[in-house]
PDB file of C-alpha atoms in Angstrom:
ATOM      1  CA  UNK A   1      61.446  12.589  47.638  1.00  0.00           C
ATOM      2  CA  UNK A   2      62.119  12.838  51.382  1.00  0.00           C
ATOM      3  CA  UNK A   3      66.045  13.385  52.496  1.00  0.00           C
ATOM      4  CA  UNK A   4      65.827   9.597  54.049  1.00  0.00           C
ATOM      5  CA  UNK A   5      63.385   8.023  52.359  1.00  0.00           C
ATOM      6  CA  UNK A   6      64.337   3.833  52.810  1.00  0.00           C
ATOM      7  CA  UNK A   7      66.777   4.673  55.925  1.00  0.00           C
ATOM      8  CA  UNK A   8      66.870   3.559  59.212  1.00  0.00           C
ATOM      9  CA  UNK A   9      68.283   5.549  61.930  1.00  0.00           C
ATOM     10  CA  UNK A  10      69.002   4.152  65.411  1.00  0.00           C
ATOM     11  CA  UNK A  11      68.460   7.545  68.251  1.00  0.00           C
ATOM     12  CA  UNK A  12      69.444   6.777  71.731  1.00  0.00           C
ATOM     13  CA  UNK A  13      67.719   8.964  74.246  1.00  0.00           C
ATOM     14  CA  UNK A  14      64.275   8.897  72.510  1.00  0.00           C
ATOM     15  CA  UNK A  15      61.567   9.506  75.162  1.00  0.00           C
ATOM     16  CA  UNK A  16      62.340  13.326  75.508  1.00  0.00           C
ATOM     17  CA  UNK A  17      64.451  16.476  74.588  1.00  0.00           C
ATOM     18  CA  UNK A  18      66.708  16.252  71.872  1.00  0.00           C
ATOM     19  CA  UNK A  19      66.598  12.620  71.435  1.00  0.00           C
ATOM     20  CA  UNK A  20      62.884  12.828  70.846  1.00  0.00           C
ATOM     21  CA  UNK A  21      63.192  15.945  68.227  1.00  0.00           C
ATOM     22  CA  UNK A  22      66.033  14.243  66.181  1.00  0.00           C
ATOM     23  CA  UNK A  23      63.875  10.890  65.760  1.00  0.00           C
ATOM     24  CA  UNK A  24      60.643  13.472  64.873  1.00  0.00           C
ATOM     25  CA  UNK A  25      63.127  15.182  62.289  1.00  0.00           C
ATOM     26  CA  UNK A  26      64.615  12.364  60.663  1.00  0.00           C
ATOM     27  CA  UNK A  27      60.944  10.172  60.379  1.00  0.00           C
ATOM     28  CA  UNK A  28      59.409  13.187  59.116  1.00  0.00           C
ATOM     29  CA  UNK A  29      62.240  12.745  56.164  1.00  0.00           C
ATOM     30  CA  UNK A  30      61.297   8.863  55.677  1.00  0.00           C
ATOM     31  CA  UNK A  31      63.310   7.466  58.274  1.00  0.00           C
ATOM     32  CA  UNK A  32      61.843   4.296  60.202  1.00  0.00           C
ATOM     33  CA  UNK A  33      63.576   4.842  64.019  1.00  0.00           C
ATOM     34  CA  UNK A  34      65.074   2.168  66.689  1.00  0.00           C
ATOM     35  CA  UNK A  35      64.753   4.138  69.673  1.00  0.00           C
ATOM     36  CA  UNK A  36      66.064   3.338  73.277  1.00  0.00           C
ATOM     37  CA  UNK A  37      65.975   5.653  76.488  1.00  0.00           C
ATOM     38  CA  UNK A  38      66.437   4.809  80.498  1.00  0.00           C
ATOM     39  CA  UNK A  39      63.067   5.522  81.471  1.00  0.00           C
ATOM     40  CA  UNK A  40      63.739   5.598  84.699  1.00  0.00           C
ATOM     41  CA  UNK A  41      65.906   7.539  87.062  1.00  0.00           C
ATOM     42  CA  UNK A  42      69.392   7.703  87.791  1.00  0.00           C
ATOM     43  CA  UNK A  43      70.531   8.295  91.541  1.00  0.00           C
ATOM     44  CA  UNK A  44      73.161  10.890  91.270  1.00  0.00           C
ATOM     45  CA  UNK A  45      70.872  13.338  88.490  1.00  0.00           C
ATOM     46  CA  UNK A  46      69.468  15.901  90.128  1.00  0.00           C
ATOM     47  CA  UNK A  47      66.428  16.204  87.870  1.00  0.00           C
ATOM     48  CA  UNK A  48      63.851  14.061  86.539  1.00  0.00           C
ATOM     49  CA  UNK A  49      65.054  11.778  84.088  1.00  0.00           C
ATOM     50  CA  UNK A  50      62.562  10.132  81.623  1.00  0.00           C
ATOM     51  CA  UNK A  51      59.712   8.024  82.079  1.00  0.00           C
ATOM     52  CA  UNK A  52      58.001   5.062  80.232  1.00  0.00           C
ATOM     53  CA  UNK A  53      55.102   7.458  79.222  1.00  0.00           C
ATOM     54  CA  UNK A  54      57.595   9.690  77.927  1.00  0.00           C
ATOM     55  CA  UNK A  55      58.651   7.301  75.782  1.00  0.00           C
ATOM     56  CA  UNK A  56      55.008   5.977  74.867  1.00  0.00           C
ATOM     57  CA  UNK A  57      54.654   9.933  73.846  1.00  0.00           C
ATOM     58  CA  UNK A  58      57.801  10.050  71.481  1.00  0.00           C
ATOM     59  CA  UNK A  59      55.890   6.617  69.456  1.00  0.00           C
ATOM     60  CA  UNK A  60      53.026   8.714  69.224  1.00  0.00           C
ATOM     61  CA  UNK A  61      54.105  11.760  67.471  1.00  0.00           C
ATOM     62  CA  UNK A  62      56.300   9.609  65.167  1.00  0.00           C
ATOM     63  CA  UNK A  63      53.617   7.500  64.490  1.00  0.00           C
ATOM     64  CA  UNK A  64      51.309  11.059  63.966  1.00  0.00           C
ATOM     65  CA  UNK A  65      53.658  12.425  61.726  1.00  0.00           C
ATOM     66  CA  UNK A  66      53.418   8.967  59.426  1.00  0.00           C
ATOM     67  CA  UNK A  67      56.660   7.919  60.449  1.00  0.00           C
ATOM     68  CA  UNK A  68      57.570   4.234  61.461  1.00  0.00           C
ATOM     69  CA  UNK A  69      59.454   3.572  65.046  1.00  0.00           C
ATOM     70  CA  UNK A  70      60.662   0.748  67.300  1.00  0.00           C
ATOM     71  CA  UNK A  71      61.442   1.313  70.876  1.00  0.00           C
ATOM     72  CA  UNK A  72      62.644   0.086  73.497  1.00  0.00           C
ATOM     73  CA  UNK A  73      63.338   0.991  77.592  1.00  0.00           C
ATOM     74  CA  UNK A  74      67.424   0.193  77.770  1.00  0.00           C
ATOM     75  CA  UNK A  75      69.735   1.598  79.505  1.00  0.00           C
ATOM     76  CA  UNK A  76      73.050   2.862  77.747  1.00  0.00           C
ATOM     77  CA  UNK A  77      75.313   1.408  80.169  1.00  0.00           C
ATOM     78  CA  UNK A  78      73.831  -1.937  79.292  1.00  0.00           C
ATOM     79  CA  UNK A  79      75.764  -3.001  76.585  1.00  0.00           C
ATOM     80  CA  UNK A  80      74.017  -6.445  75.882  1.00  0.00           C
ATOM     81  CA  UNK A  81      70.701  -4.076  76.364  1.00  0.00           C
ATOM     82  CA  UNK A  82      71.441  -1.613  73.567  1.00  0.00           C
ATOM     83  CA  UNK A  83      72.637  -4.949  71.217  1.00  0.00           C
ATOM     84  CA  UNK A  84      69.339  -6.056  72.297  1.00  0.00           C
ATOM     85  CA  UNK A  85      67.167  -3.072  70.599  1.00  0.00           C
ATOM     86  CA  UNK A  86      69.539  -2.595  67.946  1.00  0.00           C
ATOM     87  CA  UNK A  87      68.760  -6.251  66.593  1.00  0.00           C
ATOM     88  CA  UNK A  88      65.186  -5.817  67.686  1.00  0.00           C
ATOM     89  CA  UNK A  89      65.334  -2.915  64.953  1.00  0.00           C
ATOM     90  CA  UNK A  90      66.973  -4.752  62.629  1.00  0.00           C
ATOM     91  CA  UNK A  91      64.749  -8.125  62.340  1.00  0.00           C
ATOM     92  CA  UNK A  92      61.781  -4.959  61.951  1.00  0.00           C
ATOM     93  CA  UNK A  93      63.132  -2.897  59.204  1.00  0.00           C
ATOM     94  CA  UNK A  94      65.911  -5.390  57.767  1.00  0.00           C
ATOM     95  CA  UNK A  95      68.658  -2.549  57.887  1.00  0.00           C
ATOM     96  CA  UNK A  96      70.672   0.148  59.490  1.00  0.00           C
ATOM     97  CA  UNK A  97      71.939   3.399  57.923  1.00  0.00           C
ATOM     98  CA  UNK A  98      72.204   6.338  60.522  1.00  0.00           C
ATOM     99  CA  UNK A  99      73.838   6.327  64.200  1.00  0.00           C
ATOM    100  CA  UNK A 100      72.541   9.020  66.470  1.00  0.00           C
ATOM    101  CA  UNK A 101      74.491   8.766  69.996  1.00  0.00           C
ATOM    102  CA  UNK A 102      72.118  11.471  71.415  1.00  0.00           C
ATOM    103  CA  UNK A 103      71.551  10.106  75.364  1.00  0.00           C
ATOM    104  CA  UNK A 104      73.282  11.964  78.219  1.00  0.00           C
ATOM    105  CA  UNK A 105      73.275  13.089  81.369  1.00  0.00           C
ATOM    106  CA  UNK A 106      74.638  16.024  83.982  1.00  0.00           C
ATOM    107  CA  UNK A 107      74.546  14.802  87.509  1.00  0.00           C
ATOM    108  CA  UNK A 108      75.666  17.560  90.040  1.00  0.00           C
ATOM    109  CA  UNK A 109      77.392  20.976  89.847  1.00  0.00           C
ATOM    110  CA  UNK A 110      80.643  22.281  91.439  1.00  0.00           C
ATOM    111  CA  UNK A 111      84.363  22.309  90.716  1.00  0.00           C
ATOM    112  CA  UNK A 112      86.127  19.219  89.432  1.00  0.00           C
ATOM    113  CA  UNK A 113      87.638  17.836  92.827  1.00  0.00           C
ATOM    114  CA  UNK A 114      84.726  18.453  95.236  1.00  0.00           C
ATOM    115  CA  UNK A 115      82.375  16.223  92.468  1.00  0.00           C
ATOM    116  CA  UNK A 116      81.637  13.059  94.310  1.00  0.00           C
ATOM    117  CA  UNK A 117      82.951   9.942  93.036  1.00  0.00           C
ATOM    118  CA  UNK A 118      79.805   8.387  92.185  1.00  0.00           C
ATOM    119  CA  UNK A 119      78.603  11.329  90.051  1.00  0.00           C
ATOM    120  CA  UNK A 120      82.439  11.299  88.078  1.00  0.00           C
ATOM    121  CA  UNK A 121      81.682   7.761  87.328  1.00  0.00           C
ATOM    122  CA  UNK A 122      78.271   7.820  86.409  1.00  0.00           C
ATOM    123  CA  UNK A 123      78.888  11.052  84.258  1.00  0.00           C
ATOM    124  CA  UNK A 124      81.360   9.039  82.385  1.00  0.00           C
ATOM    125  CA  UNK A 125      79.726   5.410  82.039  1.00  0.00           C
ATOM    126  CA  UNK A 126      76.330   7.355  80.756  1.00  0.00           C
ATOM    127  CA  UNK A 127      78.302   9.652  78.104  1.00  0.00           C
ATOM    128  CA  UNK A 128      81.383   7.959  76.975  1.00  0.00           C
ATOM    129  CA  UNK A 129      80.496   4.695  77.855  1.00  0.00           C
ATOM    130  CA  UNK A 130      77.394   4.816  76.135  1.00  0.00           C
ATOM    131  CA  UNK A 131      78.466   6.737  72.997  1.00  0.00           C
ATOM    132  CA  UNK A 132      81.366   4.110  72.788  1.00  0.00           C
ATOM    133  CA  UNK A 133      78.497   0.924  73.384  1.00  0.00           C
ATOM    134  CA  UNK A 134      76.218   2.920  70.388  1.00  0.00           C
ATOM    135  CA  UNK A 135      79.459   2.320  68.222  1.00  0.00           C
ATOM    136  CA  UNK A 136      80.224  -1.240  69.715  1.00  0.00           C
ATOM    137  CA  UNK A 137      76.114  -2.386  69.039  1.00  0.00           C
ATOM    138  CA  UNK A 138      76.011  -0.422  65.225  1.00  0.00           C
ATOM    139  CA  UNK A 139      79.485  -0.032  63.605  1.00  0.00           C
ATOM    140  CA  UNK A 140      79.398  -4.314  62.737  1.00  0.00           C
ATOM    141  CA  UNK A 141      76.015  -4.069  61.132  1.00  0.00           C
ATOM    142  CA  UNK A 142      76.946  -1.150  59.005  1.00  0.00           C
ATOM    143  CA  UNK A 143      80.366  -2.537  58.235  1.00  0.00           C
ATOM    144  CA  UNK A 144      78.382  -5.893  57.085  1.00  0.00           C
ATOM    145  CA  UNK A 145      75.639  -4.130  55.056  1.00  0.00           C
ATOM    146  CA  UNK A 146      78.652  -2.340  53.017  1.00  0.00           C
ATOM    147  CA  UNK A 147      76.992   0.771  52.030  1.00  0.00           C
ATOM    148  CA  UNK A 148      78.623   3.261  54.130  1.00  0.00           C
ATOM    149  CA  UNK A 149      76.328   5.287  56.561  1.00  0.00           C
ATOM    150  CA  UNK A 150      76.507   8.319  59.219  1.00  0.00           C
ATOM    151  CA  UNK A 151      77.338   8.326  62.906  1.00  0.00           C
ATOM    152  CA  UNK A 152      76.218  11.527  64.446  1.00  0.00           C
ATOM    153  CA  UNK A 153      78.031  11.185  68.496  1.00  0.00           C
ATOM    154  CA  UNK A 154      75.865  14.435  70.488  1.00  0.00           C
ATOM    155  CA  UNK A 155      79.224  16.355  72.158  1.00  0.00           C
ATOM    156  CA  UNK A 156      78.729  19.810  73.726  1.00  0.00           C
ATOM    157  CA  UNK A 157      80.542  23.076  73.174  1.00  0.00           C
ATOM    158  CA  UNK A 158      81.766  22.894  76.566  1.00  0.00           C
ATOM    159  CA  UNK A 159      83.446  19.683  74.891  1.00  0.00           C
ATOM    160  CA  UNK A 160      85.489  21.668  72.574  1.00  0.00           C
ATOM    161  CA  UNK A 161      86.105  24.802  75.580  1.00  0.00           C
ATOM    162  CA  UNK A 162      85.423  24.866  79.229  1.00  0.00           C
ATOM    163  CA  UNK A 163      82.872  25.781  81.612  1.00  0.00           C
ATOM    164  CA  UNK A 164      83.052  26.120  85.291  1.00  0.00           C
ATOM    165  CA  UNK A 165      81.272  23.293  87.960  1.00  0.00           C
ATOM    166  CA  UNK A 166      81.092  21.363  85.426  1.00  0.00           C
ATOM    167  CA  UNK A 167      83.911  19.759  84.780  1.00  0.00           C
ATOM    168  CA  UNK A 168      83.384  16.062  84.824  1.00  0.00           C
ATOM    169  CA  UNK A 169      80.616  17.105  82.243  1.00  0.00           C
ATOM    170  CA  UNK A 170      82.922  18.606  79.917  1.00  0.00           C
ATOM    171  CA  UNK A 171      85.647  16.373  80.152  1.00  0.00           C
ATOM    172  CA  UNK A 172      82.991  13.581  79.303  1.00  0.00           C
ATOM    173  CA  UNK A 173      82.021  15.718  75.778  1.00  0.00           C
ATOM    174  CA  UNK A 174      85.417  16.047  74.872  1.00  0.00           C
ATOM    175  CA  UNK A 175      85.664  12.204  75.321  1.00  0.00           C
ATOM    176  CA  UNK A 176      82.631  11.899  73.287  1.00  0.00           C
ATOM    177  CA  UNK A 177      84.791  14.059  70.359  1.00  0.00           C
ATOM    178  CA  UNK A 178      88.030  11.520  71.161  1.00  0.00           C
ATOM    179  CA  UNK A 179      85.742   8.858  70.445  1.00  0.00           C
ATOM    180  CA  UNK A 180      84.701  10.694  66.818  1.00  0.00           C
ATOM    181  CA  UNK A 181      88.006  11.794  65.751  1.00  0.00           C
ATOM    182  CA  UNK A 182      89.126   8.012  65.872  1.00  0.00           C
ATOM    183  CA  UNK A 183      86.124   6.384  64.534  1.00  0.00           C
ATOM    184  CA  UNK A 184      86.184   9.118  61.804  1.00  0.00           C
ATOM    185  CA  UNK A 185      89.017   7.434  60.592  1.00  0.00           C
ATOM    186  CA  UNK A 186      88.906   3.684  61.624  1.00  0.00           C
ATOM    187  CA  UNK A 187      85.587   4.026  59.254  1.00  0.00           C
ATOM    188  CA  UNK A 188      86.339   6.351  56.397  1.00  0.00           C
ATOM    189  CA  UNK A 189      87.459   3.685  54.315  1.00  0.00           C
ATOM    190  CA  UNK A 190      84.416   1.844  54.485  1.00  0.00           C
ATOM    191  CA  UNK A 191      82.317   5.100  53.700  1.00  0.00           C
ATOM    192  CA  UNK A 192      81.209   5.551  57.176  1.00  0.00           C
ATOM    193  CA  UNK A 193      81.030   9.303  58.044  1.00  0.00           C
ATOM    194  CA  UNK A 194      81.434   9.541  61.847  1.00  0.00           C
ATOM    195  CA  UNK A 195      81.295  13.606  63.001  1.00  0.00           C
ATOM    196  CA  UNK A 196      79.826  15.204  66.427  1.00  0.00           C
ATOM    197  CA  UNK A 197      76.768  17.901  66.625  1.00  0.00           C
ATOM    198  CA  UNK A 198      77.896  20.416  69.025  1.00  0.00           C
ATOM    199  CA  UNK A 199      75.039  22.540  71.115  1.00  0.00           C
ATOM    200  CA  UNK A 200      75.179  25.638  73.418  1.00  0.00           C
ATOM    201  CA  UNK A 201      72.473  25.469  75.896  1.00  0.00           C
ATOM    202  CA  UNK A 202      69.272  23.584  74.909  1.00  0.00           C
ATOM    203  CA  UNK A 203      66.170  23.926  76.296  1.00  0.00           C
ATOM    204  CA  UNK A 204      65.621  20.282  77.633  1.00  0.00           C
ATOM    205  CA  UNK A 205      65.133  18.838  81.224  1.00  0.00           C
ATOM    206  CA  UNK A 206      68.901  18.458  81.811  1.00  0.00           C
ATOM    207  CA  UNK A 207      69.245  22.138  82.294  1.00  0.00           C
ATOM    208  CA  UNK A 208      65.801  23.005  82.811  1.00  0.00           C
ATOM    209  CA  UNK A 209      65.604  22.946  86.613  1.00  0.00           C
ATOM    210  CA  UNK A 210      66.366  24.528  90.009  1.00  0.00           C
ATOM    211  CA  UNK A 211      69.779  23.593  90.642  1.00  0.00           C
ATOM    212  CA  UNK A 212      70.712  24.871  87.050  1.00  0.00           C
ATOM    213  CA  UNK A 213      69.464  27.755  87.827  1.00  0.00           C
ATOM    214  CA  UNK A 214      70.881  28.548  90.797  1.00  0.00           C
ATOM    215  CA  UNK A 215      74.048  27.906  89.219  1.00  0.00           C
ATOM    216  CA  UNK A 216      73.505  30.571  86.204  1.00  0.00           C
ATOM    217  CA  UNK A 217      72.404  33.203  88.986  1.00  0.00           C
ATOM    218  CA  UNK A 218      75.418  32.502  91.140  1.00  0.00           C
ATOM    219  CA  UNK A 219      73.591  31.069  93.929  1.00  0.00           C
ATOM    220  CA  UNK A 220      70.488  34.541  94.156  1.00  0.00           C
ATOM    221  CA  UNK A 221      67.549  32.626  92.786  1.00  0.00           C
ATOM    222  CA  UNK A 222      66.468  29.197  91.313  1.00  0.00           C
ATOM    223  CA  UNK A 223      63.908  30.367  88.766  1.00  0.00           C
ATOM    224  CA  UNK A 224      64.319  30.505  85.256  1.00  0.00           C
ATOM    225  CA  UNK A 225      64.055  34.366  84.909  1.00  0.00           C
ATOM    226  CA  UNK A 226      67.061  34.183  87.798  1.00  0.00           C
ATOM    227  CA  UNK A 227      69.321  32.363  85.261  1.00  0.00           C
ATOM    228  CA  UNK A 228      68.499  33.861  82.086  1.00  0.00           C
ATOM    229  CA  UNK A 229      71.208  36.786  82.030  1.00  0.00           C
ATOM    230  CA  UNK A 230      74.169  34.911  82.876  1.00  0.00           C
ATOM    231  CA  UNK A 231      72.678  32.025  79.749  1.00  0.00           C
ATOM    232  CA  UNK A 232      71.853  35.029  77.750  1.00  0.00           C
ATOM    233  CA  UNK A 233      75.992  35.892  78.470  1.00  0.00           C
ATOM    234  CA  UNK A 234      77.182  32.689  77.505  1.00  0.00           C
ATOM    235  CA  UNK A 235      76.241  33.339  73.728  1.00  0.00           C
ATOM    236  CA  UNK A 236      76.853  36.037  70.954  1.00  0.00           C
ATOM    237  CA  UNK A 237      73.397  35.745  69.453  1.00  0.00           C
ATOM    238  CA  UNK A 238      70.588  37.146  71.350  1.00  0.00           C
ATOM    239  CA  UNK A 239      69.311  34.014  72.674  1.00  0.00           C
ATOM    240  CA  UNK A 240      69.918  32.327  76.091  1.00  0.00           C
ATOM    241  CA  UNK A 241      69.057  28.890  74.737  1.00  0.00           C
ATOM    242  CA  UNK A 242      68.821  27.092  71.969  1.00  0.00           C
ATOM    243  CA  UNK A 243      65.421  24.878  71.203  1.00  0.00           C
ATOM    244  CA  UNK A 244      65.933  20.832  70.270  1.00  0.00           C
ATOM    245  CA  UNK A 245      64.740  21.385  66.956  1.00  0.00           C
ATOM    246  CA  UNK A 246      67.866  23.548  66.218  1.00  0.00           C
ATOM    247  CA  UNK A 247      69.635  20.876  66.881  1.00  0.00           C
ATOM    248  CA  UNK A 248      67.660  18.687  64.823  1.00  0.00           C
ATOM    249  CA  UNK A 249      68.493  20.292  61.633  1.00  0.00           C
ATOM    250  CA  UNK A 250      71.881  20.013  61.903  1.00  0.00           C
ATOM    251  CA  UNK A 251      71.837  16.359  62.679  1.00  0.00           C
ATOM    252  CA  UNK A 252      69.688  16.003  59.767  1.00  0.00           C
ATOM    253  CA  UNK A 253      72.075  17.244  57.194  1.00  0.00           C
ATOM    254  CA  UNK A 254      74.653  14.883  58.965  1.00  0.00           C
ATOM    255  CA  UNK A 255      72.394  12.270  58.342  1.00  0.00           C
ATOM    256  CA  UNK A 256      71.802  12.555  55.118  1.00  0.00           C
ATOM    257  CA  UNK A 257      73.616  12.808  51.768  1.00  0.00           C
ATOM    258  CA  UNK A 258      73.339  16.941  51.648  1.00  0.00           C
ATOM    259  CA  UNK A 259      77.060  16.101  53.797  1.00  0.00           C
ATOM    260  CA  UNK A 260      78.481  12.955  51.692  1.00  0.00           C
ATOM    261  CA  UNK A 261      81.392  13.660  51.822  1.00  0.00           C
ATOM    262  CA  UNK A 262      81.186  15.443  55.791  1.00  0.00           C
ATOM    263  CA  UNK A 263      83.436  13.319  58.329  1.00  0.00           C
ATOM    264  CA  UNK A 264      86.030  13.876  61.074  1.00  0.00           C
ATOM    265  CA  UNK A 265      84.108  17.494  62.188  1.00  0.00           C
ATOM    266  CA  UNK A 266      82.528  18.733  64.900  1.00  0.00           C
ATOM    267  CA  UNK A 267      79.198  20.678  63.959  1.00  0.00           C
ATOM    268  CA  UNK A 268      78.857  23.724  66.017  1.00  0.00           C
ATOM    269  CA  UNK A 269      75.255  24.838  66.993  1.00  0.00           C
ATOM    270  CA  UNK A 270      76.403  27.200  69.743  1.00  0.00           C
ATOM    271  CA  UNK A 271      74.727  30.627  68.936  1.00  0.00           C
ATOM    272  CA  UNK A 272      78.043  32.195  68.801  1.00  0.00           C
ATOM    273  CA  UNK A 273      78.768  30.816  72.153  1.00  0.00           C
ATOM    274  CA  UNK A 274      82.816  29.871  71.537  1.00  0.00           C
ATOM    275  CA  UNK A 275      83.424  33.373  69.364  1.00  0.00           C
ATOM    276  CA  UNK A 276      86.075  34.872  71.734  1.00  0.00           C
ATOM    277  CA  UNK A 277      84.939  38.700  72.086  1.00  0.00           C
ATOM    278  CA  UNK A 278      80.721  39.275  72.746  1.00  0.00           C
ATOM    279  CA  UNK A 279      79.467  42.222  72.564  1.00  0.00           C
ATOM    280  CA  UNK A 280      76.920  42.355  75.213  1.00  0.00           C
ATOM    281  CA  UNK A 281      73.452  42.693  74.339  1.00  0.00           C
ATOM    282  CA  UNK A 282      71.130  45.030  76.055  1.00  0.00           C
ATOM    283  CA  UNK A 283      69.186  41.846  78.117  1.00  0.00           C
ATOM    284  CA  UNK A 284      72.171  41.426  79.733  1.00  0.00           C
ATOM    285  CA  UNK A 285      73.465  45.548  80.532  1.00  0.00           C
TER     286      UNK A 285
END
């Protein structure tokens, strides 16, 4: 018997990355997925943001791998949008069980008071507001169902430490925990476990391009092979990056009942990337 066999999971961010692994992940276990993602761009990102076919792809390999999923093109900001799909879900598969607050964004590089005001807000609105409009559009349905379920909120480790030039970034992922630690607790009585999945790097769009790398090879190239030293340097383990389906398997056991009695935590998947002493490894000497 699959780990989610008769579950329904809602994933925002579905069309790509992370969001696209973690629906592949849980269907693949027997979940049937409600799925939303932007599809279209967002001014102040400096890469490409998802696309419709995108989207059209991540229905596809669900569908492949024998899996049942609902989508829809929302964006997160939208709160009467995301109600919108969640319901759509619902009057589908008659029930919700698992929460995964996956969609985000990083629009622009530099230091905290030189980041335009435009890319502060939007930074914010995309990953607190719409982690906090995931909980406003789910937490009633699971609260009226009365079987407990999981919220998995996608934070950073950058949420639980610092990194430089992106600041309004990290501030927004340690927002994203503030959110968790309350609901954690707001919701334990009713058996809903609320806890964050924490990633180092992952190898996904949002970091995959030019300006990224320029940034990682402190301003000397914009190719990957430029950048991979200084990611290689931000973790212990001999990797510069981590791949989605890492990241996939820890939301999995959050999702399921291998972490019952799991709430109130934040799930580090950093590659060793918050240990404070590294010993330097010889791709990067």
């Amino acid at each position: 018997m699959a780990k989610l066999d008769g579950k329904v999971a809602f994933v925002t961010g579905v069309a790509r990355g992370q969001g696209r692994s973690h629906a592949l992940t849980l269907a693949r276990e027997g979940a049937a997925i409600i799925g939303i993602d932007i599809c279209q761009q967002i001014d102040t990102v400096p890469y490409a943001m998802s696309t419709p076919n995108d989207l059209e792809e991540t229905v596809r390999l669900v569908e492949e791998a024998g899996g049942k999923i609902h989508v829809q093109q929302a964006d997160i900001r939208d709160l009467d949008a995301v109600k919108g799909a969640v319901d759509g879900g619902m009057d589908l598969f008659g029930r919700l069980d698992v929460v995964v607050a996956n969609a985000a964004t990083i629009n622009g590089l530099g230091p905290l008071w030189e980041i335009p005001e435009q890319e502060f807000r939007d930074q914010w609105e995309v990953n607190v507001g719409g982690a906090w409009h995931t909980i406003k559009a789910t937490v009633p349905t699971l609260l009226e169902q009365g079987e407990g379920g999981s919220i998995i909120l996608t934070a950073s480790m950058v949420g639980l430490a610092s990194e430089t030039n992106i600041g309004h970034y990290s501030a927004s992922k340690y927002g994203v925990i503030g959110l968790m630690k309350n609901l954690s607790v707001e919701l334990a009585p009713h058996s809903v476990r609320v806890n964050t999945v924490c990633p180092t790097a992952v190898n996904t769009p949002m970091i995959m391009h030019e300006e990224f790398y320029s940034l990682f090879s402190g301003g000397t190239g914009n190719r990957l092979e430029d950048a991979l030293p200084a990611m290689q340097g931000l973790n212990a383990l001999p990797v510069p990056f981590l791949e989605p389906s890492d990241v996939s398997k820890t939301v999995l056991y959050l999702a399921c009942d291998d972490s019952r009695y799991v709430t109130g935590t934040n799930a580090v998947v950093d590659a060793g990337a918050l240990l404070p002493f590294k010993i330097p490894h010889p791709a990067t000497t």
